[in-house]
PDB file of C-alpha atoms and ligand atoms in Angstrom:
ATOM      1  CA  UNK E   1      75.792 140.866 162.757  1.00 51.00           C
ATOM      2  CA  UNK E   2      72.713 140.391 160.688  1.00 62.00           C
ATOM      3  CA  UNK E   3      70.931 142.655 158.324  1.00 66.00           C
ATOM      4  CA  UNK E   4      68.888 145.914 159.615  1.00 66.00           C
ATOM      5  CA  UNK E   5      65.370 144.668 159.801  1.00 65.00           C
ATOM      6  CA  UNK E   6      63.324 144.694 156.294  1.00 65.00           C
ATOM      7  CA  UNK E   7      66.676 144.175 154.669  1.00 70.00           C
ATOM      8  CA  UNK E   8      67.729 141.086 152.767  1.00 89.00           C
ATOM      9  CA  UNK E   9      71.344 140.983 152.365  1.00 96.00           C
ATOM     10  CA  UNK E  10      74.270 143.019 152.800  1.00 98.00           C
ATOM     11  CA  UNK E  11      75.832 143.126 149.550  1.00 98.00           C
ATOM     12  CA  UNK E  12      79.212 144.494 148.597  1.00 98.00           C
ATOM     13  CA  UNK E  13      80.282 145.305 145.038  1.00 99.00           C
ATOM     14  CA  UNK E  14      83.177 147.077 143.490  1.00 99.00           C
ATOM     15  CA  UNK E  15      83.540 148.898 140.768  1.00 98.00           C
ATOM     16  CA  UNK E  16      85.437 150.808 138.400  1.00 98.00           C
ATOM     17  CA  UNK E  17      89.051 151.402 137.342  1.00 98.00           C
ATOM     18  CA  UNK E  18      91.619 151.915 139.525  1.00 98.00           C
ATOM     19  CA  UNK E  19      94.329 154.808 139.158  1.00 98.00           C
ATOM     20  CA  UNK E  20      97.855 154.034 139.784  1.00 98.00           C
ATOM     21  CA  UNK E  21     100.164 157.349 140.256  1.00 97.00           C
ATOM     22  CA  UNK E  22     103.591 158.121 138.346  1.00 96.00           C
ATOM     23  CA  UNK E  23     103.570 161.619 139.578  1.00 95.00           C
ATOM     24  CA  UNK E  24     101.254 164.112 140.941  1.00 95.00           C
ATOM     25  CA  UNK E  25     100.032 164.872 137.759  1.00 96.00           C
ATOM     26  CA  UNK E  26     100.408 161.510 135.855  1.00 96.00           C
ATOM     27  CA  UNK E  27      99.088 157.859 136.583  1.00 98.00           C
ATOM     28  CA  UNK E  28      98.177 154.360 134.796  1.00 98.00           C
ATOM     29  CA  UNK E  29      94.452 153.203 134.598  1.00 98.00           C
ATOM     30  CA  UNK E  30      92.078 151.544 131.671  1.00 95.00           C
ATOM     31  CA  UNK E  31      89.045 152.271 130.505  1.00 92.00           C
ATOM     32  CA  UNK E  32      86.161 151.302 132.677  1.00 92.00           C
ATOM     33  CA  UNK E  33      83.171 153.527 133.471  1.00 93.00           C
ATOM     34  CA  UNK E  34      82.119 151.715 136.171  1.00 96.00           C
ATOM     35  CA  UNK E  35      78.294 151.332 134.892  1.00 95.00           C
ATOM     36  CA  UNK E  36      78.040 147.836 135.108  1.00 96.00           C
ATOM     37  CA  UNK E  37      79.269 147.546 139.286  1.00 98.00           C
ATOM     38  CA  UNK E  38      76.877 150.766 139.925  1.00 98.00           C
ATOM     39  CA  UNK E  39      74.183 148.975 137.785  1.00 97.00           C
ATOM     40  CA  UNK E  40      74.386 145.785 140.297  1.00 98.00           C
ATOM     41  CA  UNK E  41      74.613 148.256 143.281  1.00 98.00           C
ATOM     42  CA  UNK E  42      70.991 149.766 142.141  1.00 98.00           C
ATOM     43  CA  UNK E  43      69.810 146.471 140.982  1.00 98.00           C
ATOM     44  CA  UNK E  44      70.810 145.103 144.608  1.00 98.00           C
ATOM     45  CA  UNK E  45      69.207 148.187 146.594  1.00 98.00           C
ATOM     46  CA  UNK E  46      66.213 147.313 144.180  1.00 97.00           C
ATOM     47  CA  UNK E  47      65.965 144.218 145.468  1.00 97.00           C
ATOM     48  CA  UNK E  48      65.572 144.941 148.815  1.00 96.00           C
ATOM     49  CA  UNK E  49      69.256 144.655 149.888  1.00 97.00           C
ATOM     50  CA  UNK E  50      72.056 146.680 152.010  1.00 97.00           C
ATOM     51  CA  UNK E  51      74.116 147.625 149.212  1.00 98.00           C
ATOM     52  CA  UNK E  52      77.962 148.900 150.189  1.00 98.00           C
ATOM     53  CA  UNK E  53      79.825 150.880 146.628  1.00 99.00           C
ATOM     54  CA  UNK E  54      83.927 150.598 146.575  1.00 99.00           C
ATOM     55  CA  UNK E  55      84.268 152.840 143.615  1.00 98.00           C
ATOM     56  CA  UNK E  56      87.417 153.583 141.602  1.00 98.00           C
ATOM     57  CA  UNK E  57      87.726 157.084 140.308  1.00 98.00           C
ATOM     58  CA  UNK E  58      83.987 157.388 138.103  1.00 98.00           C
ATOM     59  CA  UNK E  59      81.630 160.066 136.938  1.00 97.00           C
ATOM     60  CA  UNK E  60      78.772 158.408 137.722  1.00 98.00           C
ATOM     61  CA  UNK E  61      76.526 159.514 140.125  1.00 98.00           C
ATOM     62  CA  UNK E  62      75.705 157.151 143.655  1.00 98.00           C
ATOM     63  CA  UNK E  63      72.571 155.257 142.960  1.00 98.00           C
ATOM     64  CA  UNK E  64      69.937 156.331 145.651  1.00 97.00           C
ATOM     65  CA  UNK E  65      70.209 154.279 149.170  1.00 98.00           C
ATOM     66  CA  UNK E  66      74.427 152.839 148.416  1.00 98.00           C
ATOM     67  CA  UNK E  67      76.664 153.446 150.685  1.00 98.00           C
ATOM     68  CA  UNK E  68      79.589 154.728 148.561  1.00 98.00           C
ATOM     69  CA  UNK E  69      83.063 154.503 149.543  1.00 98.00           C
ATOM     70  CA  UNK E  70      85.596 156.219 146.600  1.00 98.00           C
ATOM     71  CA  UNK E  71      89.086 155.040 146.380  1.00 98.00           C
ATOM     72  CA  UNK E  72      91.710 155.848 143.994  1.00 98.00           C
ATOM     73  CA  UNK E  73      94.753 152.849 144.004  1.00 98.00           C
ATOM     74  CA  UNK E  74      94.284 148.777 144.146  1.00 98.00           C
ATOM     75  CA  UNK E  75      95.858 149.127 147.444  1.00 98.00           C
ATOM     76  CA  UNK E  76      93.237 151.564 148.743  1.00 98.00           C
ATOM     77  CA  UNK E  77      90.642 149.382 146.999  1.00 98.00           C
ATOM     78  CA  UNK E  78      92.098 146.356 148.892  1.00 98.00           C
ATOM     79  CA  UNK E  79      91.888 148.177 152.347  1.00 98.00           C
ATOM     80  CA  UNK E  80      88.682 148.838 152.112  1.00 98.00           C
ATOM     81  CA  UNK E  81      87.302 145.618 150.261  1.00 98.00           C
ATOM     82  CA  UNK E  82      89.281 143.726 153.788  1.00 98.00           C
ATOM     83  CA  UNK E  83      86.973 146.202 156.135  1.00 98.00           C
ATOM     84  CA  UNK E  84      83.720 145.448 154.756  1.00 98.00           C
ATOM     85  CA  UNK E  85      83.960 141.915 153.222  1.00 98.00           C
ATOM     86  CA  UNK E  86      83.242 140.059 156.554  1.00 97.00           C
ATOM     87  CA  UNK E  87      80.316 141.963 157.190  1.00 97.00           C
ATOM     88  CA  UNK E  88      78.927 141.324 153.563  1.00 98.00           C
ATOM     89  CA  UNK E  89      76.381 138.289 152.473  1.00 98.00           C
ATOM     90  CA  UNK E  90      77.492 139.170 149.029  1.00 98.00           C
ATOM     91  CA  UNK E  91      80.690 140.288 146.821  1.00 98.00           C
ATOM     92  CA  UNK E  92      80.109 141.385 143.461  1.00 98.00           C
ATOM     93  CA  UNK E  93      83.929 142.223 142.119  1.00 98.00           C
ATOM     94  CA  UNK E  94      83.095 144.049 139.414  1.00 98.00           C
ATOM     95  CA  UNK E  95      86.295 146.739 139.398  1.00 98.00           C
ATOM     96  CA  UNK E  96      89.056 146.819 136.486  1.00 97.00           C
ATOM     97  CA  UNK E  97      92.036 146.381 138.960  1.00 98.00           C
ATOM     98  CA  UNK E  98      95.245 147.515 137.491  1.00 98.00           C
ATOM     99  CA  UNK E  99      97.545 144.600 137.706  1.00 97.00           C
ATOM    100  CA  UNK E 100     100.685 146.559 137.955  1.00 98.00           C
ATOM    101  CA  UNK E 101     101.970 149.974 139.435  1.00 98.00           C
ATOM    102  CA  UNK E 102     105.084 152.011 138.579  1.00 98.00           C
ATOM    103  CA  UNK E 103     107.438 150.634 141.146  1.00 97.00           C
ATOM    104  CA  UNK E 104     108.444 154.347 142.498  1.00 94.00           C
ATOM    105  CA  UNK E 105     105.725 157.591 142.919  1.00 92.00           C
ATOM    106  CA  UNK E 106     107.710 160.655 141.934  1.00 90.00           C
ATOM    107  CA  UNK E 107     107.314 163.217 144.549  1.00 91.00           C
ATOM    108  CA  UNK E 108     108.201 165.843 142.045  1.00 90.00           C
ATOM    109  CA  UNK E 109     107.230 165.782 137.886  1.00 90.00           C
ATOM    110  CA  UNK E 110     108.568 163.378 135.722  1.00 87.00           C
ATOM    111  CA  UNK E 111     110.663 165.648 133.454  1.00 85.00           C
ATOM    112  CA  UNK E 112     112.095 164.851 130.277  1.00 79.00           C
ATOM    113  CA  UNK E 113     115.656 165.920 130.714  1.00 78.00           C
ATOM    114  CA  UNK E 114     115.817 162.988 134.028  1.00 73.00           C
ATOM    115  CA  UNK E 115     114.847 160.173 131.977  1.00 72.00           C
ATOM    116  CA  UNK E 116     116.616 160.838 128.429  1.00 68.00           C
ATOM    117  CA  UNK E 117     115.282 162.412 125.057  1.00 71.00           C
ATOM    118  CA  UNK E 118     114.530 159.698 122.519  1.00 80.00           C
ATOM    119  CA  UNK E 119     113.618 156.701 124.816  1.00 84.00           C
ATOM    120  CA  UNK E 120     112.051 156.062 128.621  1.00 85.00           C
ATOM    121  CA  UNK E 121     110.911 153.288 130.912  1.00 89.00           C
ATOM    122  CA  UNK E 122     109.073 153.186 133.185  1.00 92.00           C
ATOM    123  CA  UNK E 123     109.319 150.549 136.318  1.00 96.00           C
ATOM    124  CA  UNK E 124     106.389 148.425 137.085  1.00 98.00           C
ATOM    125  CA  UNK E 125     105.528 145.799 140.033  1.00 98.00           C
ATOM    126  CA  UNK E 126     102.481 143.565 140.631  1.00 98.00           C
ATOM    127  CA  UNK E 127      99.338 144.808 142.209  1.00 98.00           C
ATOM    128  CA  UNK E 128      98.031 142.483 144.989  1.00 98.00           C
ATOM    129  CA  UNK E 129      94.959 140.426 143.424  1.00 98.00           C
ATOM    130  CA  UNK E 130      92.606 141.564 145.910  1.00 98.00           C
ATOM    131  CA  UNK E 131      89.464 138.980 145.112  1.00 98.00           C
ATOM    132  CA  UNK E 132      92.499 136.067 145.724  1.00 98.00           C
ATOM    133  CA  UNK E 133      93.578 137.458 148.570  1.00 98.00           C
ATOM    134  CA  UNK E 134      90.076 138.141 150.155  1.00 98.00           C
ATOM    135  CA  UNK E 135      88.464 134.761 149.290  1.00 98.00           C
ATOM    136  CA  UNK E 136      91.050 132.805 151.185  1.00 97.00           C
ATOM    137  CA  UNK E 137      88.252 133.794 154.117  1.00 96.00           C
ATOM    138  CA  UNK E 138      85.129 133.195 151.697  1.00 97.00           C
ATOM    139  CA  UNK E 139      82.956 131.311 154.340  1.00 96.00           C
ATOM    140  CA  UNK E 140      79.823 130.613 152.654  1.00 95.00           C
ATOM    141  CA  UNK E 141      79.532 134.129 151.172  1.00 97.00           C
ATOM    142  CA  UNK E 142      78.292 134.471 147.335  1.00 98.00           C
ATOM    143  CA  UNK E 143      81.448 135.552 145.453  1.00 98.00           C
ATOM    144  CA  UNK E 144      81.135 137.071 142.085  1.00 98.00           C
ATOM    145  CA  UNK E 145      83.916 138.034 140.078  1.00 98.00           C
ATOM    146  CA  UNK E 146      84.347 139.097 136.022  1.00 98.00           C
ATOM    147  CA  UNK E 147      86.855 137.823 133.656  1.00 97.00           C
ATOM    148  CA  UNK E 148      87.192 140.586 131.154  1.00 93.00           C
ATOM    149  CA  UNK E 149      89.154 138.373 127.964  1.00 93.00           C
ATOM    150  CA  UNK E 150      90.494 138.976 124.362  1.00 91.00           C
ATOM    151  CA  UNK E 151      91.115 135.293 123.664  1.00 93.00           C
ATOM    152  CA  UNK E 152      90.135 131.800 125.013  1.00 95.00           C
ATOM    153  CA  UNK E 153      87.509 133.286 127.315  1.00 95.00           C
ATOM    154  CA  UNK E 154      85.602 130.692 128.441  1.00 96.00           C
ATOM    155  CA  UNK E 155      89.055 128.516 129.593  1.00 97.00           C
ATOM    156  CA  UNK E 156      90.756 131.398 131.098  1.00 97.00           C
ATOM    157  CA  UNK E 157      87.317 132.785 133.036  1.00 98.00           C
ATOM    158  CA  UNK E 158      86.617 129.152 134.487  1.00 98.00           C
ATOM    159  CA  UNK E 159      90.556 129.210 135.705  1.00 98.00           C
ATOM    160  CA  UNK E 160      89.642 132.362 137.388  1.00 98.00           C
ATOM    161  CA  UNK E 161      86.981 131.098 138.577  1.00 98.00           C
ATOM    162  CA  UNK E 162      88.998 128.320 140.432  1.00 98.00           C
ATOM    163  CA  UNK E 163      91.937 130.190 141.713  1.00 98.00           C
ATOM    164  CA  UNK E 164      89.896 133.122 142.766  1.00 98.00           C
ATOM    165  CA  UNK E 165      87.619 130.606 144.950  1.00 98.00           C
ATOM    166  CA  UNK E 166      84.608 132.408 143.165  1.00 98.00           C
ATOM    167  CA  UNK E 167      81.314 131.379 142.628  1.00 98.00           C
ATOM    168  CA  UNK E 168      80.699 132.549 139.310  1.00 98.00           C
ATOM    169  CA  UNK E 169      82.461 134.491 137.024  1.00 98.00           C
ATOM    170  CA  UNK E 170      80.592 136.552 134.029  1.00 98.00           C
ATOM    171  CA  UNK E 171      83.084 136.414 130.896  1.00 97.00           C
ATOM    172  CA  UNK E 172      82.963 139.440 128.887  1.00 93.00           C
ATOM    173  CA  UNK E 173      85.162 141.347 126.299  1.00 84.00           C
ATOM    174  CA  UNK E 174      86.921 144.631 125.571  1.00 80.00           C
ATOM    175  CA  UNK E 175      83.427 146.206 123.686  1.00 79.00           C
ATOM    176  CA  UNK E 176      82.115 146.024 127.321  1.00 74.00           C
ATOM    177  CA  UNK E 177      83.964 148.479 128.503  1.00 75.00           C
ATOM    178  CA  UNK E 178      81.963 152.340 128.953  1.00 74.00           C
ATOM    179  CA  UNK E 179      79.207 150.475 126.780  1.00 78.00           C
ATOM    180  CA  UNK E 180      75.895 150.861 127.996  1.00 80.00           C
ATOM    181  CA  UNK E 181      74.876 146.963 126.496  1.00 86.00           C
ATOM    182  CA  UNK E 182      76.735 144.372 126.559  1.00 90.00           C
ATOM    183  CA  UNK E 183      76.891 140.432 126.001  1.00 93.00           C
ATOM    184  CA  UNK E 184      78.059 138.285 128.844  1.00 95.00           C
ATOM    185  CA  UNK E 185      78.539 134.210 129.565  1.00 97.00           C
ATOM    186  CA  UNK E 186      78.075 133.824 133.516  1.00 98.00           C
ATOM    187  CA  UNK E 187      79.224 130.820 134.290  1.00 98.00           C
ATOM    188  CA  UNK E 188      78.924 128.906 137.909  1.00 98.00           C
ATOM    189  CA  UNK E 189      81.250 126.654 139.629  1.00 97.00           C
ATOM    190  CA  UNK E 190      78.999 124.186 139.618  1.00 96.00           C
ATOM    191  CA  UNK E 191      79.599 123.757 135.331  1.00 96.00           C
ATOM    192  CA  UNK E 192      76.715 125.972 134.914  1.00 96.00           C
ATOM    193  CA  UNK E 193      76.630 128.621 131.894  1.00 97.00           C
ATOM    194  CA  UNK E 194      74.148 130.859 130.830  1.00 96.00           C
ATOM    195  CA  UNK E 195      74.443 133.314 127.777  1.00 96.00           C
ATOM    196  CA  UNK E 196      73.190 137.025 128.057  1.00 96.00           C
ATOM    197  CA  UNK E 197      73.801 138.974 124.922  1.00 93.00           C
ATOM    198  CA  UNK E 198      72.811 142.307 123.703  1.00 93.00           C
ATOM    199  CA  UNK E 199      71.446 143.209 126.878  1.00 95.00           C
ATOM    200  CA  UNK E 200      71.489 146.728 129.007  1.00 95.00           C
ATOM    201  CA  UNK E 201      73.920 146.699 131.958  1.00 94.00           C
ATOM    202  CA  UNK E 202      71.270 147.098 134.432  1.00 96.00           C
ATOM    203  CA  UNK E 203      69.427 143.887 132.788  1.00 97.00           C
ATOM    204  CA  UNK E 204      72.097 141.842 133.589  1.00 97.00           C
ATOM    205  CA  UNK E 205      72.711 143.640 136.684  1.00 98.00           C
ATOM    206  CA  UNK E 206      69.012 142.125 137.659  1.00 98.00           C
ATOM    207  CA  UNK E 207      70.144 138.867 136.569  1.00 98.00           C
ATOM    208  CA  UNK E 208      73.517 138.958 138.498  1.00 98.00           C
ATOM    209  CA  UNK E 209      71.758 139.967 141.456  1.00 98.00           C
ATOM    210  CA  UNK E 210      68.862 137.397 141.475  1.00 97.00           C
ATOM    211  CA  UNK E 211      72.138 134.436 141.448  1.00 97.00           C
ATOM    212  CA  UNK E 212      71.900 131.874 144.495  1.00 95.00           C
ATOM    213  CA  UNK E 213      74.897 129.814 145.453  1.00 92.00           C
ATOM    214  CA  UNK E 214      75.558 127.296 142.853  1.00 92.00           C
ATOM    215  CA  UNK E 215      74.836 123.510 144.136  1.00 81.00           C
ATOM    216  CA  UNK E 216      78.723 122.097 145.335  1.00 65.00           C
ATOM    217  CA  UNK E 217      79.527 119.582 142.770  1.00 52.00           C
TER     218      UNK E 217
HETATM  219  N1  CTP M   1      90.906 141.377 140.340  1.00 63.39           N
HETATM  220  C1  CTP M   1      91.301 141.692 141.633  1.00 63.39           C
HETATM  221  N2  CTP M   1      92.549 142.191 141.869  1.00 63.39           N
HETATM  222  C2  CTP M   1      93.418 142.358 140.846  1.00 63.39           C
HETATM  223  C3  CTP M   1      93.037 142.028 139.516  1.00 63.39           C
HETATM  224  C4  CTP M   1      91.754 141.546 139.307  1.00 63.39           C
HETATM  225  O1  CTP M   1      90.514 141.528 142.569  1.00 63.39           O
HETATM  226  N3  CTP M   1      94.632 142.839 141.098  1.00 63.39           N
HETATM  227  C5  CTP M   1      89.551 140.817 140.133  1.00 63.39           C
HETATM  228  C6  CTP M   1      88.693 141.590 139.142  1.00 63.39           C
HETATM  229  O2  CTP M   1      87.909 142.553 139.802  1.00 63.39           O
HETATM  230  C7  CTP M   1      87.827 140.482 138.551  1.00 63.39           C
HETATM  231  C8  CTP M   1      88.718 139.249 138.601  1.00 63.39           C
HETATM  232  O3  CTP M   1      89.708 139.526 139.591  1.00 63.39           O
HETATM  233  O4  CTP M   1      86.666 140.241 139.301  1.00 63.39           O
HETATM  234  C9  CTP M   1      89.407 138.907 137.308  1.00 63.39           C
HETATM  235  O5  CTP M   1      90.052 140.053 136.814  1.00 63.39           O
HETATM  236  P1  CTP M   1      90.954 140.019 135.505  1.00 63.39           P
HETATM  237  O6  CTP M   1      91.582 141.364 135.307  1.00 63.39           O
HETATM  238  O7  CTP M   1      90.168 139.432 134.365  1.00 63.39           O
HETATM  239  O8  CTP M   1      92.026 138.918 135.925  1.00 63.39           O
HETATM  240  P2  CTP M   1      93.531 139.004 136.325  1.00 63.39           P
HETATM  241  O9  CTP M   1      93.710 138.267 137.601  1.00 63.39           O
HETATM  242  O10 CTP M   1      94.008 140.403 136.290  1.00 63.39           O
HETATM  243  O11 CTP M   1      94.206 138.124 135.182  1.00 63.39           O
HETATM  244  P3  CTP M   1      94.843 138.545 133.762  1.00 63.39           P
HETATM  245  O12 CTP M   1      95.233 139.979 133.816  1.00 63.39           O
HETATM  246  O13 CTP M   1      96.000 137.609 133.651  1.00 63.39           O
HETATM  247  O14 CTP M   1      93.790 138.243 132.744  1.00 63.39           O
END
């Protein structure tokens, strides 16, 4: 399938945090807005393109001409990434994926006299990495990821990089998170690195969104 007529590319982004349930009145999540994926999605529609929004729970409103899809778990997020990544030119992975999930969901509340007075744990297992899972079919789709790091960015984004199969990765740090600016390295696989800093999301959006596929080195 190619794109509708007077459309560039079809271009597929993610975006937000995702919620992971305890109970029905309790879950684990972190704290991203969301601004910077919805930023590329109106930066891509901007640019002429066919622009397809997985969003984690958000209060942001859909920029005008996305297609928004809202999910609340990784597992939903994954189900839905699986459905439209072969139809997409472009993924732009820009959701805060909770790694792990409480191991059980409670059908009932968690109450304090089941799990003991002074102490409680709670049961965690892994999350499936949905950008490794999904690139193992990249074809010669533009894959963009983000390496959110507190230490050693640069190593540990360029290892992402690699294992994810991405294309480039854009290294930022905790401040990012809800900030409306924000300073970011996006580096390519091809050893390329450029340095945006201090700039609004929707600037770097533009940049993100004007990337071609690095040269293969
Ligand atoms: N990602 C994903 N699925 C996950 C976790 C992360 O698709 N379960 C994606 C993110 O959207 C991002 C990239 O992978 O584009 C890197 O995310 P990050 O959280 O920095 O990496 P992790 O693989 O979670 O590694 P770690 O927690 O060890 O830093």
């Amino acid at each position: 399938m190619s794109p509708r007529k007077g459309v560039q590319k079809r271009v597929l982004v993610t975006a937000g945090p995702t919620r992971e349930r305890i109970d029905p009145v309790r879950y684990l999540s972190n704290d991203s807005s969301g601004k910077m994926g919805f930023a590329i999605a109106a930066a891509s529609v901007a640019a002429g393109h066919e622009v397809v929004l997985i969003a984690g729970p958000v209060d942001l409103e859909t920029p005008k001409g996305v297609k928004r899809i809202d999910v609340e778990s990784a597992r939903e997020m994954l189900a839905e990434v699986r459905k439209a990544f072969p139809e997409c030119d472009t993924l732009f992975m820009a959701a805060a994926v909770c790694d792990f999930r409480p191991a059980r969901r409670l059908r009932g509340k968690w109450r304090k006299k089941d799990v003991g007075q002074e102490r409680a744990s709670l049961e965690l297992i892994p999350n499936p990495d949905i950008l490794g899972a999904i690139t193992r079919r990249k074809g010669d789709r533009l894959v963009v990821g983000f390496a959110l790091e507190t230490s050693d960015g640069l190593r540990r984004a360029r290892e992402k990089l690699e294992r994810k199969r991405m294309d480039y990765v854009v290294l930022n740090g905790p401040s990012a998170l809800n900030a409306t600016k924000t300073s970011v390295k996006i580096l390519g696989r091809d050893g390329s690195q450029r340095d945006l800093a201090g700039r609004t999301k929707s600037a770097v959006a533009k940049v993100l969104v004007g990337l071609r596929a690095p040269s293969k080195g």
